[in-house]
Tab-separated table of C-alpha atoms in Angstrom:
chain	number	residue	atom	x	y	z
A	1	MET	CA	148.119	256.731	-50.075
A	2	GLU	CA	148.455	252.964	-50.171
A	3	ALA	CA	145.305	250.877	-49.848
A	4	ALA	CA	146.504	249.466	-46.536
A	5	ALA	CA	146.543	252.994	-45.122
A	6	VAL	CA	142.753	253.238	-45.382
A	7	ALA	CA	142.569	251.515	-42.006
A	8	ASP	CA	144.707	254.279	-40.508
A	9	LEU	CA	142.156	257.009	-41.243
A	10	ALA	CA	140.345	258.352	-38.186
A	11	LEU	CA	137.031	257.556	-39.818
A	12	HIS	CA	134.834	254.760	-38.551
A	13	GLY	CA	131.230	253.905	-37.836
A	14	THR	CA	128.010	255.425	-39.119
A	15	GLY	CA	127.763	259.017	-40.257
A	16	VAL	CA	125.411	261.498	-41.833
A	17	GLY	CA	125.528	264.479	-44.135
A	18	TRP	CA	125.276	267.570	-41.919
A	19	ARG	CA	122.780	270.144	-43.181
A	20	PRO	CA	121.552	273.234	-41.273
A	21	GLU	CA	117.940	272.073	-41.567
A	22	ILE	CA	118.622	268.860	-39.632
A	23	ALA	CA	121.417	270.062	-37.354
A	24	GLY	CA	119.431	269.301	-34.197
A	25	VAL	CA	118.564	265.791	-35.366
A	26	VAL	CA	122.179	265.088	-36.327
A	27	ASP	CA	123.356	266.273	-32.923
A	28	ASP	CA	121.078	263.716	-31.234
A	29	LEU	CA	121.808	260.709	-33.451
A	30	PRO	CA	122.926	257.664	-31.466
A	31	ASP	CA	126.597	256.745	-31.745
A	32	LEU	CA	127.357	259.211	-34.519
A	33	GLY	CA	130.795	258.330	-35.853
A	34	PHE	CA	131.335	261.159	-38.318
A	35	CYS	CA	129.594	263.732	-40.458
A	36	GLU	CA	130.134	265.279	-43.847
A	37	VAL	CA	129.611	268.938	-44.702
A	38	ILE	CA	129.401	270.546	-48.140
A	39	ALA	CA	132.713	272.373	-48.483
A	40	GLU	CA	131.269	275.215	-50.529
A	41	SER	CA	128.902	276.030	-47.641
A	42	VAL	CA	131.755	276.465	-45.169
A	43	ASP	CA	133.663	279.631	-44.383
A	44	PRO	CA	136.941	278.245	-43.005
A	45	ALA	CA	137.311	281.349	-40.832
A	46	ALA	CA	133.881	280.778	-39.257
A	47	PRO	CA	132.538	277.242	-39.810
A	48	PRO	CA	128.884	276.517	-38.899
A	49	ARG	CA	128.489	276.367	-35.131
A	50	GLY	CA	126.798	272.954	-35.229
A	51	VAL	CA	129.694	271.483	-37.182
A	52	VAL	CA	132.249	272.991	-34.806
A	53	GLU	CA	130.373	271.544	-31.829
A	54	LEU	CA	130.449	268.084	-33.399
A	55	ARG	CA	134.153	268.428	-34.144
A	56	ASP	CA	134.856	269.506	-30.570
A	57	ARG	CA	132.857	266.507	-29.360
A	58	GLY	CA	135.237	264.199	-31.199
A	59	VAL	CA	133.057	263.549	-34.260
A	60	ALA	CA	135.178	263.485	-37.426
A	61	VAL	CA	134.061	266.049	-40.010
A	62	ILE	CA	134.694	265.598	-43.734
A	63	PRO	CA	134.509	268.537	-46.169
A	64	HIS	CA	132.772	267.246	-49.304
A	65	GLY	CA	133.352	269.329	-52.425
A	66	VAL	CA	130.777	269.647	-55.208
A	67	ARG	CA	132.166	272.395	-57.457
A	68	LEU	CA	135.839	271.604	-58.004
A	69	SER	CA	135.142	270.167	-61.489
A	70	LEU	CA	138.065	267.760	-61.433
A	71	GLY	CA	137.311	266.508	-64.934
A	72	SER	CA	137.355	269.932	-66.558
A	73	ALA	CA	139.714	270.449	-69.487
A	74	ASP	CA	139.872	274.090	-68.377
A	75	GLY	CA	142.293	272.949	-65.684
A	76	LEU	CA	142.098	273.118	-61.913
A	77	ASP	CA	140.533	276.144	-60.246
A	78	ARG	CA	143.255	276.634	-57.651
A	79	HIS	CA	141.138	279.004	-55.558
A	80	ARG	CA	138.491	276.296	-55.088
A	81	ALA	CA	141.152	273.710	-54.283
A	82	GLU	CA	142.683	276.017	-51.685
A	83	HIS	CA	139.240	276.565	-50.176
A	84	LEU	CA	138.784	272.783	-49.828
A	85	ALA	CA	142.201	272.550	-48.170
A	86	ALA	CA	141.362	275.402	-45.785
A	87	CYS	CA	138.111	273.675	-44.807
A	88	ALA	CA	140.069	270.536	-43.936
A	89	VAL	CA	142.417	272.513	-41.694
A	90	ALA	CA	139.597	274.436	-39.996
A	91	LEU	CA	137.608	271.286	-39.264
A	92	GLY	CA	140.533	269.018	-38.384
A	93	ALA	CA	139.356	266.659	-41.129
A	94	PRO	CA	140.996	263.256	-41.604
A	95	LEU	CA	140.345	263.514	-45.358
A	96	VAL	CA	138.321	265.433	-47.945
A	97	SER	CA	136.214	264.209	-50.845
A	98	GLU	CA	135.106	265.329	-54.298
A	99	HIS	CA	133.455	263.908	-57.410
A	100	VAL	CA	134.647	262.191	-60.559
A	101	SER	CA	132.838	264.659	-62.784
A	102	PHE	CA	132.981	268.090	-64.319
A	103	THR	CA	130.757	271.110	-63.787
A	104	ARG	CA	132.521	273.717	-65.927
A	105	VAL	CA	133.525	273.907	-69.560
A	106	ALA	CA	134.947	276.874	-71.463
A	107	GLY	CA	134.385	279.042	-68.415
A	108	ARG	CA	130.680	278.198	-68.109
A	109	ASP	CA	129.246	276.461	-65.071
A	110	ALA	CA	126.486	273.908	-65.646
A	111	GLY	CA	125.432	273.886	-62.002
A	112	HIS	CA	125.315	270.069	-62.069
A	113	LEU	CA	127.717	267.166	-61.700
A	114	LEU	CA	128.230	265.891	-65.242
A	115	PRO	CA	129.714	262.511	-66.208
A	116	LEU	CA	133.080	262.269	-67.913
A	117	PRO	CA	133.755	260.463	-71.170
A	118	ARG	CA	135.541	257.271	-70.196
A	119	THR	CA	138.439	257.810	-72.568
A	120	ARG	CA	142.206	257.949	-72.198
A	121	GLU	CA	142.207	261.668	-72.939
A	122	ALA	CA	139.590	262.407	-70.261
A	123	LEU	CA	141.460	260.204	-67.804
A	124	ASP	CA	144.698	262.142	-68.397
A	125	VAL	CA	142.888	265.435	-67.717
A	126	LEU	CA	141.306	264.030	-64.571
A	127	VAL	CA	144.579	262.625	-63.267
A	128	ALA	CA	146.315	265.970	-63.816
A	129	ASN	CA	143.619	267.887	-61.923
A	130	VAL	CA	143.453	265.366	-59.084
A	131	THR	CA	147.241	265.426	-58.729
A	132	ALA	CA	147.239	269.235	-58.643
A	133	THR	CA	144.529	269.168	-55.972
A	134	GLN	CA	146.471	266.687	-53.857
A	135	ALA	CA	149.470	269.020	-53.982
A	136	VAL	CA	147.367	271.681	-52.237
A	137	LEU	CA	145.900	269.340	-49.615
A	138	ASP	CA	147.467	268.194	-46.348
A	139	VAL	CA	145.056	265.233	-46.039
A	140	PRO	CA	144.044	262.356	-48.340
A	141	LEU	CA	141.481	262.860	-51.099
A	142	ALA	CA	138.614	260.424	-51.715
A	143	LEU	CA	136.873	260.463	-55.101
A	144	GLU	CA	133.182	259.693	-55.643
A	145	PRO	CA	131.823	258.319	-58.945
A	146	ILE	CA	128.528	260.050	-59.674
A	147	ALA	CA	125.069	258.834	-60.693
A	148	ALA	CA	124.824	259.555	-64.424
A	149	LEU	CA	121.659	259.786	-66.482
A	150	PHE	CA	123.660	259.272	-69.683
A	151	ASP	CA	127.024	258.017	-70.929
A	152	TRP	CA	129.137	259.712	-73.560
A	153	PRO	CA	129.740	257.683	-76.724
A	154	GLY	CA	133.135	256.227	-77.536
A	155	ALA	CA	133.957	254.829	-74.088
A	156	GLU	CA	137.329	253.092	-73.948
A	157	PHE	CA	136.866	251.747	-70.415
A	158	THR	CA	134.114	250.423	-68.226
A	159	GLU	CA	133.427	252.626	-65.221
A	160	ALA	CA	135.286	250.225	-62.938
A	161	GLU	CA	138.308	250.179	-65.261
A	162	PHE	CA	138.286	253.969	-65.487
A	163	LEU	CA	138.141	254.362	-61.710
A	164	THR	CA	140.813	251.753	-61.059
A	165	ARG	CA	143.218	253.499	-63.423
A	166	LEU	CA	142.432	256.836	-61.808
A	167	LEU	CA	143.121	255.555	-58.293
A	168	ASP	CA	146.240	253.675	-59.365
A	169	ARG	CA	147.717	256.771	-61.034
A	170	THR	CA	146.876	259.243	-58.265
A	171	GLY	CA	146.905	257.203	-55.053
A	172	ALA	CA	143.496	258.688	-54.198
A	173	LEU	CA	140.909	256.807	-52.181
A	174	LEU	CA	137.405	255.797	-53.230
A	175	LEU	CA	134.205	257.285	-51.852
A	176	LEU	CA	131.731	254.640	-52.952
A	177	ASP	CA	128.088	255.674	-53.186
A	178	VAL	CA	126.032	252.477	-53.347
A	179	ALA	CA	122.992	254.529	-54.366
A	180	ASN	CA	124.967	255.747	-57.389
A	181	VAL	CA	125.995	252.178	-58.215
A	182	HIS	CA	122.329	251.170	-58.079
A	183	ALA	CA	121.215	254.148	-60.180
A	184	ASN	CA	123.820	253.602	-62.881
A	185	ALA	CA	123.190	249.864	-63.100
A	186	ARG	CA	119.433	250.396	-63.215
A	187	ASN	CA	119.688	253.036	-65.949
A	188	ARG	CA	122.297	251.123	-67.975
A	189	GLY	CA	120.553	247.790	-67.621
A	190	THR	CA	123.534	246.141	-65.935
A	191	ASP	CA	124.069	244.133	-62.734
A	192	PRO	CA	125.179	246.313	-59.787
A	193	ARG	CA	126.770	243.305	-58.095
A	194	ALA	CA	129.055	242.836	-61.080
A	195	VAL	CA	130.110	246.479	-60.687
A	196	LEU	CA	131.016	245.864	-57.042
A	197	ASP	CA	133.043	242.823	-58.070
A	198	ALA	CA	135.045	244.939	-60.527
A	199	LEU	CA	135.800	247.897	-58.238
A	200	PRO	CA	138.939	248.222	-56.046
A	201	LEU	CA	137.042	247.822	-52.791
A	202	ASP	CA	140.250	247.795	-50.759
A	203	ARG	CA	140.533	251.516	-51.488
A	204	VAL	CA	137.122	252.497	-50.101
A	205	ALA	CA	137.502	255.228	-47.462
A	206	TYR	CA	133.782	255.478	-46.760
A	207	VAL	CA	130.378	254.862	-48.308
A	208	HIS	CA	127.387	257.030	-49.165
A	209	VAL	CA	123.836	255.715	-48.923
A	210	ALA	CA	121.015	257.859	-50.332
A	211	GLY	CA	117.466	257.684	-51.608
A	212	GLY	CA	115.985	258.076	-55.053
A	213	SER	CA	112.867	257.469	-57.059
A	214	GLU	CA	111.696	255.580	-60.119
A	215	HIS	CA	110.245	257.487	-63.056
A	216	ALA	CA	108.098	255.307	-65.260
A	217	GLY	CA	108.754	255.138	-68.975
A	218	ASP	CA	106.688	253.782	-71.830
A	219	ALA	CA	107.346	250.062	-72.075
A	220	ALA	CA	105.216	249.793	-75.210
A	221	HIS	CA	107.676	252.061	-76.993
A	222	GLY	CA	110.839	250.580	-75.522
A	223	ASP	CA	111.304	253.215	-72.807
A	224	PRO	CA	112.216	251.443	-69.534
A	225	GLY	CA	112.017	254.636	-67.503
A	226	VAL	CA	114.772	256.025	-65.337
A	227	TYR	CA	115.904	256.036	-61.719
A	228	HIS	CA	116.721	259.462	-60.271
A	229	ASP	CA	119.259	259.712	-57.453
A	230	THR	CA	117.333	262.458	-55.681
A	231	HIS	CA	118.780	262.520	-52.134
A	232	THR	CA	115.288	263.683	-51.105
A	233	ASP	CA	113.572	260.286	-50.877
A	234	ALA	CA	113.892	257.437	-48.427
A	235	VAL	CA	116.627	254.888	-49.110
A	236	PRO	CA	114.972	252.118	-51.165
A	237	ALA	CA	115.237	248.444	-50.320
A	238	GLU	CA	117.385	247.809	-53.407
A	239	VAL	CA	120.064	250.238	-52.206
A	240	LEU	CA	120.077	248.746	-48.701
A	241	ALA	CA	120.426	245.292	-50.261
A	242	LEU	CA	123.364	246.537	-52.321
A	243	LEU	CA	124.987	247.900	-49.156
A	244	GLY	CA	124.696	244.402	-47.718
A	245	GLU	CA	126.245	242.964	-50.883
A	246	LEU	CA	129.150	245.383	-50.531
A	247	CYS	CA	129.716	244.361	-46.922
A	248	ASP	CA	129.713	240.704	-47.950
A	249	ARG	CA	132.670	241.505	-50.208
A	250	ALA	CA	134.654	244.011	-48.150
A	251	ARG	CA	133.181	245.717	-45.117
A	252	PRO	CA	133.952	249.455	-45.325
A	253	PRO	CA	135.212	251.299	-42.241
A	254	ALA	CA	132.519	253.965	-42.421
A	255	VAL	CA	129.054	254.370	-43.965
A	256	MET	CA	126.841	257.456	-44.019
A	257	LEU	CA	123.315	258.581	-44.816
A	258	GLU	CA	123.108	261.397	-47.349
A	259	ARG	CA	119.936	263.511	-47.449
A	260	ASP	CA	119.567	266.907	-49.121
A	261	GLY	CA	115.918	267.917	-48.847
A	262	HIS	CA	112.331	266.923	-48.002
A	263	TYR	CA	113.642	265.985	-44.576
A	264	PRO	CA	111.438	263.508	-42.692
A	265	PRO	CA	110.551	263.762	-38.994
A	266	ALA	CA	113.415	263.182	-36.584
A	267	ALA	CA	112.248	259.690	-35.626
A	268	GLU	CA	112.120	258.617	-39.266
A	269	LEU	CA	115.570	260.018	-40.045
A	270	THR	CA	117.001	258.331	-36.938
A	271	ALA	CA	115.409	255.025	-37.918
A	272	GLU	CA	116.960	255.259	-41.389
A	273	PHE	CA	120.359	256.013	-39.854
A	274	THR	CA	120.037	252.971	-37.575
A	275	THR	CA	118.925	250.728	-40.431
A	276	ILE	CA	122.022	251.688	-42.408
A	277	ALA	CA	124.248	250.897	-39.413
A	278	ARG	CA	122.629	247.503	-38.998
A	279	THR	CA	122.825	246.694	-42.688
A	280	ALA	CA	126.515	247.596	-42.708
A	281	ARG	CA	127.000	245.523	-39.522
A	282	LEU	CA	128.626	248.428	-37.757
A	283	THR	CA	128.718	248.592	-33.978
A	284	GLY	CA	127.235	251.401	-31.924
A	285	ALA	CA	123.861	252.131	-33.504
A	286	LEU	CA	123.122	248.409	-33.405
A	287	GLN	CA	122.451	248.660	-29.690
């Protein structure tokens, strides 16, 4: 898909990650533009009723994969790719998304999204698996760079260079998580704004915004601590500021709140949703 075609996607406004625990809150959110559902939690033959009701109401639904392991040298798990494709058909999705990561190696599943070495060899593997996935799909694929607590040695590219080459070679879109950009910059000691400047922002299909927490280190011994992208905490001011920085550069068509546990009261979740809409200068929830 060409970058110009991003505007043609039926995906606009402010969205939220649909979870069964907050289904009632999601249903009542003001001016909900879209939602995202974890693909592995969906039976395409019988999707969750709350998700179906949103779809039937005209809310776009995006299946978001977490276990496809696109960076795995074991090759693509075709069954998982076909499941993602079936979810897209069942939900009438305008696109699907997955992660730039791997979860499996030598047949073993780590149960976590793991960062890839930013090398030419790893890029070739990733491109091959993404291309094979796209051959199964009937809709575009957006790829999300993850929050990484470590980097592999021997990197041949910066993260922005690695992602740009990946998107150029596959035609995939970018799912940009500004919380991940913040986490990686904080943990690497780099400037998140410089990362935004280096990314192909014209390829952003939509944006994730999520919370995290600081874990103190031992400054006396050179340990600066670490930022954990938890998805269970409120969105910090730094991430909201970075969302504003992104919109100063290239306003994305769609932005969503991602929350995976420790759900706050409905009023608090709604207020966070509205704050994200206002920060992204999107219409609807601004009223």
